[in-house]
Structure formats: C-alpha cells, structure tokens
XYZ file of C-alpha atoms in Angstrom:
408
model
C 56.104 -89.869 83.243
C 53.002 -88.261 84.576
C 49.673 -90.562 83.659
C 46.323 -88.084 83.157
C 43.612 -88.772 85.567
C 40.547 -90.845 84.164
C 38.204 -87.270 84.174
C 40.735 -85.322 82.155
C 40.186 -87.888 79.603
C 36.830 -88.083 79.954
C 37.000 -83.752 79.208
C 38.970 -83.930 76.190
C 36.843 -87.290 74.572
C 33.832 -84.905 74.976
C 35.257 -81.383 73.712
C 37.091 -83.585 70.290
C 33.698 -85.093 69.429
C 31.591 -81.960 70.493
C 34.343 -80.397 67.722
C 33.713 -83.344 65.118
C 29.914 -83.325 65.442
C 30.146 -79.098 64.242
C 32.634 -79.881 61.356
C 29.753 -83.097 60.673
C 26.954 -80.662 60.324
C 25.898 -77.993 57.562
C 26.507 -74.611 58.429
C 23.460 -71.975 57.642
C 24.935 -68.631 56.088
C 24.869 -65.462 58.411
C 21.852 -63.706 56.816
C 21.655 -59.843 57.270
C 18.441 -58.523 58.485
C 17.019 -56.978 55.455
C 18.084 -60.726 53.392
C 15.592 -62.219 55.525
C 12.647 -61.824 53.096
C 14.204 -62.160 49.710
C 13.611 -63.874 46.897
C 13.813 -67.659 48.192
C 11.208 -67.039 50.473
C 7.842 -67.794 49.819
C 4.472 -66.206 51.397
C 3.465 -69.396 53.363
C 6.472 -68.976 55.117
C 5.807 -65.637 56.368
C 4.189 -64.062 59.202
C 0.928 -62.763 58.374
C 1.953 -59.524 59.296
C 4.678 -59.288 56.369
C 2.028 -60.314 53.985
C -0.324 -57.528 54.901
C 2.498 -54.901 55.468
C 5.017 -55.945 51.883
C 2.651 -58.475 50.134
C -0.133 -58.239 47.645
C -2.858 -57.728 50.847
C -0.801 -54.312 51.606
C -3.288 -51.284 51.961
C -0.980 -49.028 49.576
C -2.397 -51.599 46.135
C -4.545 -49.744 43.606
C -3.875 -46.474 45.752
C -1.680 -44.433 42.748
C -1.937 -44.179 38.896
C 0.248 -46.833 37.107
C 0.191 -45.669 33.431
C 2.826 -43.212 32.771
C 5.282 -44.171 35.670
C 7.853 -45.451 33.244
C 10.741 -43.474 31.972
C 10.957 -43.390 27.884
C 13.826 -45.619 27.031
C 14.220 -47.589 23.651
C 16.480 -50.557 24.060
C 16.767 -53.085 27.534
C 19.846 -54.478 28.125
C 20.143 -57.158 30.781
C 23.359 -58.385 31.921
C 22.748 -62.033 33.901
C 24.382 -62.327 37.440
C 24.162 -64.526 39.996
C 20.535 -64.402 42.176
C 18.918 -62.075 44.009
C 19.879 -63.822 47.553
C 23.360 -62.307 46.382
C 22.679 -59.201 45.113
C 23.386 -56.256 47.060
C 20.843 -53.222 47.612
C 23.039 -51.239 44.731
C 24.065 -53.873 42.735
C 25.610 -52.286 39.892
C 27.754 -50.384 42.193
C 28.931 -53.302 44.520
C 32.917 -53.346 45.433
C 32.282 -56.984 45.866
C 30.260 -57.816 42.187
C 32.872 -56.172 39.846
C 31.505 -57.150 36.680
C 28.053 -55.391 37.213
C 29.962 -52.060 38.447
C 32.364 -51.896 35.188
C 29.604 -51.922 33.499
C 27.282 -49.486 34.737
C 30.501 -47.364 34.816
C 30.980 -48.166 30.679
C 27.564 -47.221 30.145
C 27.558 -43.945 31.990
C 31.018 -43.045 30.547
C 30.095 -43.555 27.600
C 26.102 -41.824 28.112
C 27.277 -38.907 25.412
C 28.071 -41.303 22.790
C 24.812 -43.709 23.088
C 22.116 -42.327 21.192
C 19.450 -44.577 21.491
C 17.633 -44.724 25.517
C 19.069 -47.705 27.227
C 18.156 -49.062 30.086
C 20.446 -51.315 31.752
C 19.439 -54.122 34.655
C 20.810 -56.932 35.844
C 18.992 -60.372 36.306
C 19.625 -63.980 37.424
C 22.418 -65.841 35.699
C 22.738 -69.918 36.851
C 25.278 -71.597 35.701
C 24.220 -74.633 33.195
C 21.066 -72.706 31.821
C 20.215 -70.844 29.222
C 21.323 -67.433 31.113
C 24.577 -68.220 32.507
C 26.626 -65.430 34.675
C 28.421 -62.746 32.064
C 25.305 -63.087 29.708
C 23.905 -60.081 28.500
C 20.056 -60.105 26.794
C 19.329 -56.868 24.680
C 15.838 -55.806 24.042
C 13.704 -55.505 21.774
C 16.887 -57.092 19.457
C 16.248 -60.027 20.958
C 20.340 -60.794 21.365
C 22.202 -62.477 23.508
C 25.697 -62.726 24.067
C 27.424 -65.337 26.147
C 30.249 -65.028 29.089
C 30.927 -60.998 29.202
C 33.620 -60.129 31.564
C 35.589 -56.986 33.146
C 38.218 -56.859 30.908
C 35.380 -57.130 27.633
C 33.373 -54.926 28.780
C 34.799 -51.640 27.176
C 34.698 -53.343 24.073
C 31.711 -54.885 24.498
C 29.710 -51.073 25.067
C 31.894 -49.397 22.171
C 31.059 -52.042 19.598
C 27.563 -52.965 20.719
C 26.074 -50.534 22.543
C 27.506 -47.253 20.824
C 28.434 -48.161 17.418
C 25.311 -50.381 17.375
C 27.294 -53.101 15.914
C 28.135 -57.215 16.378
C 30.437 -57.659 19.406
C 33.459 -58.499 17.812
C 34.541 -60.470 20.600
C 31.556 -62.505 21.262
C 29.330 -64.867 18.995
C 25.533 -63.491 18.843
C 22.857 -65.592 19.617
C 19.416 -65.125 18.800
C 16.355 -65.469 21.875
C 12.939 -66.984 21.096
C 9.810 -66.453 22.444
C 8.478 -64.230 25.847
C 11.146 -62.927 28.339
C 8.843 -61.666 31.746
C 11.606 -60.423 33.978
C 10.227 -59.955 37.773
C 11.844 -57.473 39.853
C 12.505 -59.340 43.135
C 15.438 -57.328 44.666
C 14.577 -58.058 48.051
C 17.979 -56.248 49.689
C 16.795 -53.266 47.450
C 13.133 -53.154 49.082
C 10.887 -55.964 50.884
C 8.155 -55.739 49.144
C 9.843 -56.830 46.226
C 11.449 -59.762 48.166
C 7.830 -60.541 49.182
C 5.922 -60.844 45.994
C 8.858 -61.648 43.644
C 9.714 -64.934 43.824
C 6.025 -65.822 44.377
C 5.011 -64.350 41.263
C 7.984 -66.372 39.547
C 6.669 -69.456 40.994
C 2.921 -68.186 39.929
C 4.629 -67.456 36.069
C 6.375 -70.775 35.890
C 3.517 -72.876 37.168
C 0.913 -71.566 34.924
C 3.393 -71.874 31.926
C 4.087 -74.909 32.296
C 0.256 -75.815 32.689
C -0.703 -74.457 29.312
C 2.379 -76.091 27.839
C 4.416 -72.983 26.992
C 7.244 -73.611 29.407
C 9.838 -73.343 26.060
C 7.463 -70.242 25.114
C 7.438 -68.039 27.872
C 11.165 -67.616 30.182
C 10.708 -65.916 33.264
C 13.860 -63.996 35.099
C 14.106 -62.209 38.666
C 15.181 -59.343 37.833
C 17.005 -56.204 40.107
C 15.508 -52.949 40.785
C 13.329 -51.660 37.850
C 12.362 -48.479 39.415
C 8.456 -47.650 41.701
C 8.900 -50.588 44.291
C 5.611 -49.206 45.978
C 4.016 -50.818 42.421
C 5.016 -54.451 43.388
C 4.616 -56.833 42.152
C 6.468 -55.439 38.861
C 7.200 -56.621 36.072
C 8.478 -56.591 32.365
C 7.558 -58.676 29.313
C 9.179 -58.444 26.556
C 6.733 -60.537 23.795
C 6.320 -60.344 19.971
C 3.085 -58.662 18.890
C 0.684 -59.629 16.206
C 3.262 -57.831 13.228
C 5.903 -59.979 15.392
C 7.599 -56.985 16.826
C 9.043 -56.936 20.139
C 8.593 -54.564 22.623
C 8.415 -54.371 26.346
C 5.216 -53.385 28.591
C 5.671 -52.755 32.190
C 2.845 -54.001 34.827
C 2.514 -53.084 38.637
C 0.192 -54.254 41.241
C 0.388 -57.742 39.806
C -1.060 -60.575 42.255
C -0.653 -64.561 41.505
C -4.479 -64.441 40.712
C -3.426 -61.845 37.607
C -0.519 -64.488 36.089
C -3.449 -66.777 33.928
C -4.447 -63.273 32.105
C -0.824 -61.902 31.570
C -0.477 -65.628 29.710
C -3.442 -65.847 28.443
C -4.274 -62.027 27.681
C -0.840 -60.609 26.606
C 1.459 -63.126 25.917
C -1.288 -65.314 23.962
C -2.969 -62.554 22.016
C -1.191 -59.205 22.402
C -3.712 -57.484 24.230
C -2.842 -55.197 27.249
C -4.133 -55.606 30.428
C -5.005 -51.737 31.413
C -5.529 -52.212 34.727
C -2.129 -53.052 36.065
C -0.344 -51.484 32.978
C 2.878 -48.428 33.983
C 3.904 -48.018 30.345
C 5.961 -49.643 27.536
C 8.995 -49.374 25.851
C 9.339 -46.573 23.216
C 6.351 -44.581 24.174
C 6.966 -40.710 26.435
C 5.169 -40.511 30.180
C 3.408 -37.441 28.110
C 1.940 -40.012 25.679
C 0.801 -42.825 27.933
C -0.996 -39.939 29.884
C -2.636 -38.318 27.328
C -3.816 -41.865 25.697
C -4.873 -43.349 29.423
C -7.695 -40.235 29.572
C -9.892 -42.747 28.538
C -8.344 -46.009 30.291
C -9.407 -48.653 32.289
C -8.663 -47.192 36.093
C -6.602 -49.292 38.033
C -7.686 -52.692 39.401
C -10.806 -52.694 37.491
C -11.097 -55.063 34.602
C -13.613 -56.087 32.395
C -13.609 -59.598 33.529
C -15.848 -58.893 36.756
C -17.185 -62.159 37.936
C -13.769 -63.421 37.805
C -11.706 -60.374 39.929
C -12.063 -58.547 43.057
C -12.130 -54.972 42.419
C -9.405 -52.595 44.598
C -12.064 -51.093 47.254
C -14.275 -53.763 47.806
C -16.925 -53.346 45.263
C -18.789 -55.710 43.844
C -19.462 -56.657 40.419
C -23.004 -55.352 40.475
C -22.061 -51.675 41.087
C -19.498 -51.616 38.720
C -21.633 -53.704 35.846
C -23.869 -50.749 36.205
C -21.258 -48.386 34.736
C -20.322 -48.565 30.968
C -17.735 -50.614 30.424
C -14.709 -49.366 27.646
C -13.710 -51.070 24.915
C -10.519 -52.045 24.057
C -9.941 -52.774 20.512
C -6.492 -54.291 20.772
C -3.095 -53.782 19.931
C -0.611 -54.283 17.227
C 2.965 -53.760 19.043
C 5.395 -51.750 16.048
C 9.001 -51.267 15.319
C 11.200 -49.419 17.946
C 7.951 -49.558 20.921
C 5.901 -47.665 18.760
C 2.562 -48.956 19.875
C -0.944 -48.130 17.332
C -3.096 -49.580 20.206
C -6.670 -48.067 19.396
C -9.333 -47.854 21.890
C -12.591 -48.943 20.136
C -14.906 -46.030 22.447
C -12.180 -43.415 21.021
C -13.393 -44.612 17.441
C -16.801 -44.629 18.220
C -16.937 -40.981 20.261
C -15.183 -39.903 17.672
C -17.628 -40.899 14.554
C -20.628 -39.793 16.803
C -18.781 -36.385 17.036
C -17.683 -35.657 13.418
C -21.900 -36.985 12.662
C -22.765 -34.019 15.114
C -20.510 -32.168 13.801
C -21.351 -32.566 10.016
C -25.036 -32.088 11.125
C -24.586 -28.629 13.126
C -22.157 -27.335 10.031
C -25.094 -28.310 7.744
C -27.306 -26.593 9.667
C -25.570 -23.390 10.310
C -25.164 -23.477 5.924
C -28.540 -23.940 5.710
C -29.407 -20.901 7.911
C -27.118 -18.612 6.353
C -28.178 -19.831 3.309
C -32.052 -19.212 4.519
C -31.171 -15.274 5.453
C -29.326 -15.105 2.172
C -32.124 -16.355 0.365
C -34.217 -13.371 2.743
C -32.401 -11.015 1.938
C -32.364 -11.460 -1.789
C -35.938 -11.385 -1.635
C -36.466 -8.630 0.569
C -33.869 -6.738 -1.754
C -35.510 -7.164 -5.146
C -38.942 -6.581 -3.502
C -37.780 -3.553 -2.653
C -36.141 -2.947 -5.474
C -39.140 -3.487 -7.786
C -41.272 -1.536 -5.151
C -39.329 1.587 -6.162
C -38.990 1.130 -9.697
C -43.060 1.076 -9.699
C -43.154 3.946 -7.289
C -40.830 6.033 -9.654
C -42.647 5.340 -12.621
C -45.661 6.296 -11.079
C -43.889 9.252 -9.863
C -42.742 9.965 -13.756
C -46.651 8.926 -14.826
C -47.660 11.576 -12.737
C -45.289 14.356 -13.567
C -45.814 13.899 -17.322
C -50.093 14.320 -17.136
C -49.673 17.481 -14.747
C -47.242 18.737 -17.421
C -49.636 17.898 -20.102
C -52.458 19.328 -19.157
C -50.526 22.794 -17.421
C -49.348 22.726 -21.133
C -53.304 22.375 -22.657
C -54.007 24.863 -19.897
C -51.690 27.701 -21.311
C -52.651 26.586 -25.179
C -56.228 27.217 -24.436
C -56.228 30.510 -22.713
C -53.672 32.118 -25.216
C-alpha cells in the first residue's frame, strides 16, 4: 500500500478546514446594484454624495407644486407583503411574488365592475405583528382581513371589492387609530430608498416620545406614484367628526415628523406646505382651492423652519401671512376645510359690494328724483304759459268785440 507523503497531508488538513471555516461563517446575500440603498439603510451610512443627490438636501426639494399631484381615488386598499429589501421594482407584477400579481390582475379584470376609485398598494407584512403577509388594510373602512392567498383572491375582489360586501371567506377585523404608510420602494427609485426608512425611524421615534406608539402605526409602503416628491407619504387619520380619510404629503424631512404628529394627527389640521392632495377630492378641486394656499416649504411656524431658498424669517414675516381656519375631514374624503382669509376677502367684498349697489340705487334714484322735477316744472311752466296764452286771446277778443259794438 502506497503511504502519502507528510506535505500532501499537510495540503488536504489546510483545504478541509479552509472549507469548514466558510460553512462556520454567515454568508451576506448577493445584493443587486440598485438594492444597495433601500430601505434598511440609513443616511449616516451613506456617502454624502447620495444624501445630496437622493436625500432630503437634493436641489430638486420645493422646486414643483405639490397640491393637486394626486389622482382622485375613493377607497385604499393595502395588501401586506414581505419588506421592501424584497420587493421588486414592479412588485405587483413579479413572477417571483405571486400573491401580489393575482391580485393586481383581479383588480384590473375586474376594473368594469368596481365602481368606487380604488387604489391598490402593497406594504410591509412581518410575520408575528399586527400586519402579517396575506393581510389586506382597506381605507377609509378601516378593515382588515387576515392571511389572503392566490387561490382567495378571486373571491376575495368579487365579494369585497365589487359587491362591496363581508369576505365570506375571511373574518373582518376592525383597525384603530392613524395608519402613515411611507413609500420606501427603494428597487422602484433611490430616492425613496434614501429617505424612507429614515422617515419611518423619524415617525416611530417621535411616536413613541409623545406616547402614541398604540395611536399612530407607521408602514413602508411600495410605489405611491411622484418619487421626485420624496419623502412621501400617506396618513390615513380620523378627523374631528371622526371620519377617515387619507392626505398625501411630499417633500417631507425628519425635521417635519413632530408637526405631522402634532399638527395633523393631533388636531386635524393640514400642513399646506408639503400637502399633494387627499382622498376623495379631483386634481381640478385641490387646484382651484390651493389659489390661495400656503406655497410650498413655507409655513407659518418661521422661527422654527428653514424656508426652501434660503430666506430668512425676516423677509418672509414681512409678507402677510394666510390663515388657515382648519379642517373637519367628511364622509367618503369629502373635505369642508375653510380658509379663514377666503371668509374674510369674501365679507370685505360682499360690504363693497352692498355699498357700490347702494350707491348706484341712490344715483338712479337721484336722476329719477331730477327728472320728476324737471318734468312737472315744466309741466306747470306750460300750463301757466297756456293760460296766459288763453288770458290773452279772450281780452283781444273782447275788446275787437267792444270795438265793432261801438262803431255800429
């Protein structure tokens, strides 16, 4: 029997243990490219030069109008699956995610049947919380529906979504509270990937400060539409009648979470600066009502925020500032948010109004009035003129008459 020399040994000893020490350590997962910046990354991780190009310091903030750049839509449905680290640029039509592809399929099958606007989105679904994968949240219902799958989900759209009716298959749940649902679909675009997840952090942190972190549930969310307006996001919060509906914010920066809490969530006032639109409302009707807005990145609270081009407070303390009177949030969307300087212009006008309208009577009343005058002064002028006339006529005619009687 042939004995191996002492090296060959020596080779093999260090290619089993060089194999060992691999199997012994935790393998990374092959990232591609555009994964690199996603939603578990956070800004202090990343180079400058991603903050300033896809972050909240990117020149393109404040540089478009936000009101009106939301589609009208009446009812949100979200359907929870897996995170955004997973999700693919088009998500809901992934050969790999089946579940989110059969049912953006259902839906547009079925878009004929559906009368009411639906929007459909997916977020984050964790298994063990409160939004497990196969969930599906519906807005402004404030349903939820545990454990969908592909072979439920034509049921699931007929029954629910068409007919409008309880799933028969599934138990309904009721949801509590604020939903904010942060787009953060970093495959989809960066700059989503880059200020997602740290507004989620932002949301969570401050929540949780003010003791509202079983108040307020916050949800990455996939591709809401107008990534150049991240950060975006949705919240869906009862209003002061305790209806629910859902306003849409862009340009949001971590320094803007405290008033979205404190501001919207906490009293049901809109923060006009950074607002796209809300649910139930036409692009035609947000324009029309933002005439007399708040333009974008400006804000009433001026010592506290840096304005978009690098003014300062002083300058823009020296323009008047708008009111806003508040907002009561109504059934289906319907908003009767009333701006307090509409009310006002519009009392000082219908004053000026009343006053020129009085005026204008009094006028034609005043030439009226002339006129009369001038026409029974000149009517009694000529009823003395022709009895003067008459006076006269009858003394010639006398005395021609006296004339005759005497010389006959």
């Amino acid at each position: 029997m042939r004995v191996a020399h002492p090296h060959q040994f020596r080779f093999l000893t260090i290619v089993t243990n060089r194999f060992l020490s691999s199997l012994s350590k935790p393998r990374r997962p092959s990232l591609l490219p555009q994964t690199l910046a996603m939603a578990s990354d956070d800004l202090s991780s990343l180079p400058p030069a991603d903050d300033e190009k896809y972050g909240f310091q990117r020149p393109e903030m404040f540089t478009i109008k936000l009101a009106g750049t939301v589609d009208a839509y009446d009812r949100h449905v979200f359907l929870c699956y897996k995170s955004p680290e997973a999700w693919p640029a088009r998500v809901e039509g992934s050969e790999s995610d089946p579940l989110p592809k059969f049912l953006s399929s259902a839906f547009k099958a079925r878009k004929n049947d559906i009368s009411v606007k639906t929007k459909l989105t997916v977020c984050e679904g964790r298994e063990g919380t409160d939004f497990a994968d196969g969930d599906v949240l519906i807005f402004p219902d404030m349903i939820k529906y545990r454990g969908l799958k592909e072979s439920d989900v034509d049921s699931f759209v007929d029954d629910v979504i068409v007919n409008g009716k309880a799933w028969a298959s599934g138990a309904q749940e009721v949801l509590t509270g604020s939903h904010v649902f942060v787009c953060a679909h970093g495959s989809r675009d960066r700059r989503c990937g880059v200020c997602g997840p740290v507004l989620i952090d932002k949301f969570i942190e401050e929540a949780e400060l003010r003791g509202m972190k079983d108040k307020v549930f916050v949800s990455p969310c996939s591709h809401i539409g107008g990534h150049k307006y991240a950060g975006n996001l949705i919240i869906y919060s009862p209003g002061a009648d305790g209806m629910i509906t859902g306003h849409w914010y862009g340009y949001v920066a971590p320094d803007d979470v405290p008033e979205l809490l404190d501001e919207h969530i906490g009293k049901g006032q809109i923060i006009e600066r950074l607002w796209r639109g809300q649910m139930g409302v036409s692009t035609e009707e947000i324009e029309k009502a933002n005439e007399h807005k708040v333009p974008n990145g400006e804000s009433e609270k001026l010592k506290d925020q840096k304005l978009p081009n690098g003014e300062d407070s002083k300058k823009s303390e020296e323009k008047p500032q708008e009111n806003f009177a508040g907002c009561c949030q109504g059934a289906n969307g319907v908003s009767c948010c009333r701006d307090g300087s509409l009310e006002q212009t519009s009392g000082i006008e219908e004053k000026k109004q009343k006053e020129t309208t009085e005026a204008t009577s009094g006028k034609k009343d005043g030439l009226a009035c002339k006129l009369t005058s001038c026409i029974g002064k000149w009517e009694q002028s000529d009823i003395l003129a022709a009895v003067a006339v008459v006076g006269a006529v009858a003394t010639v005619g006398v005395a021609v008459y006296s004339f005759h009687r005497r010389s006959g």
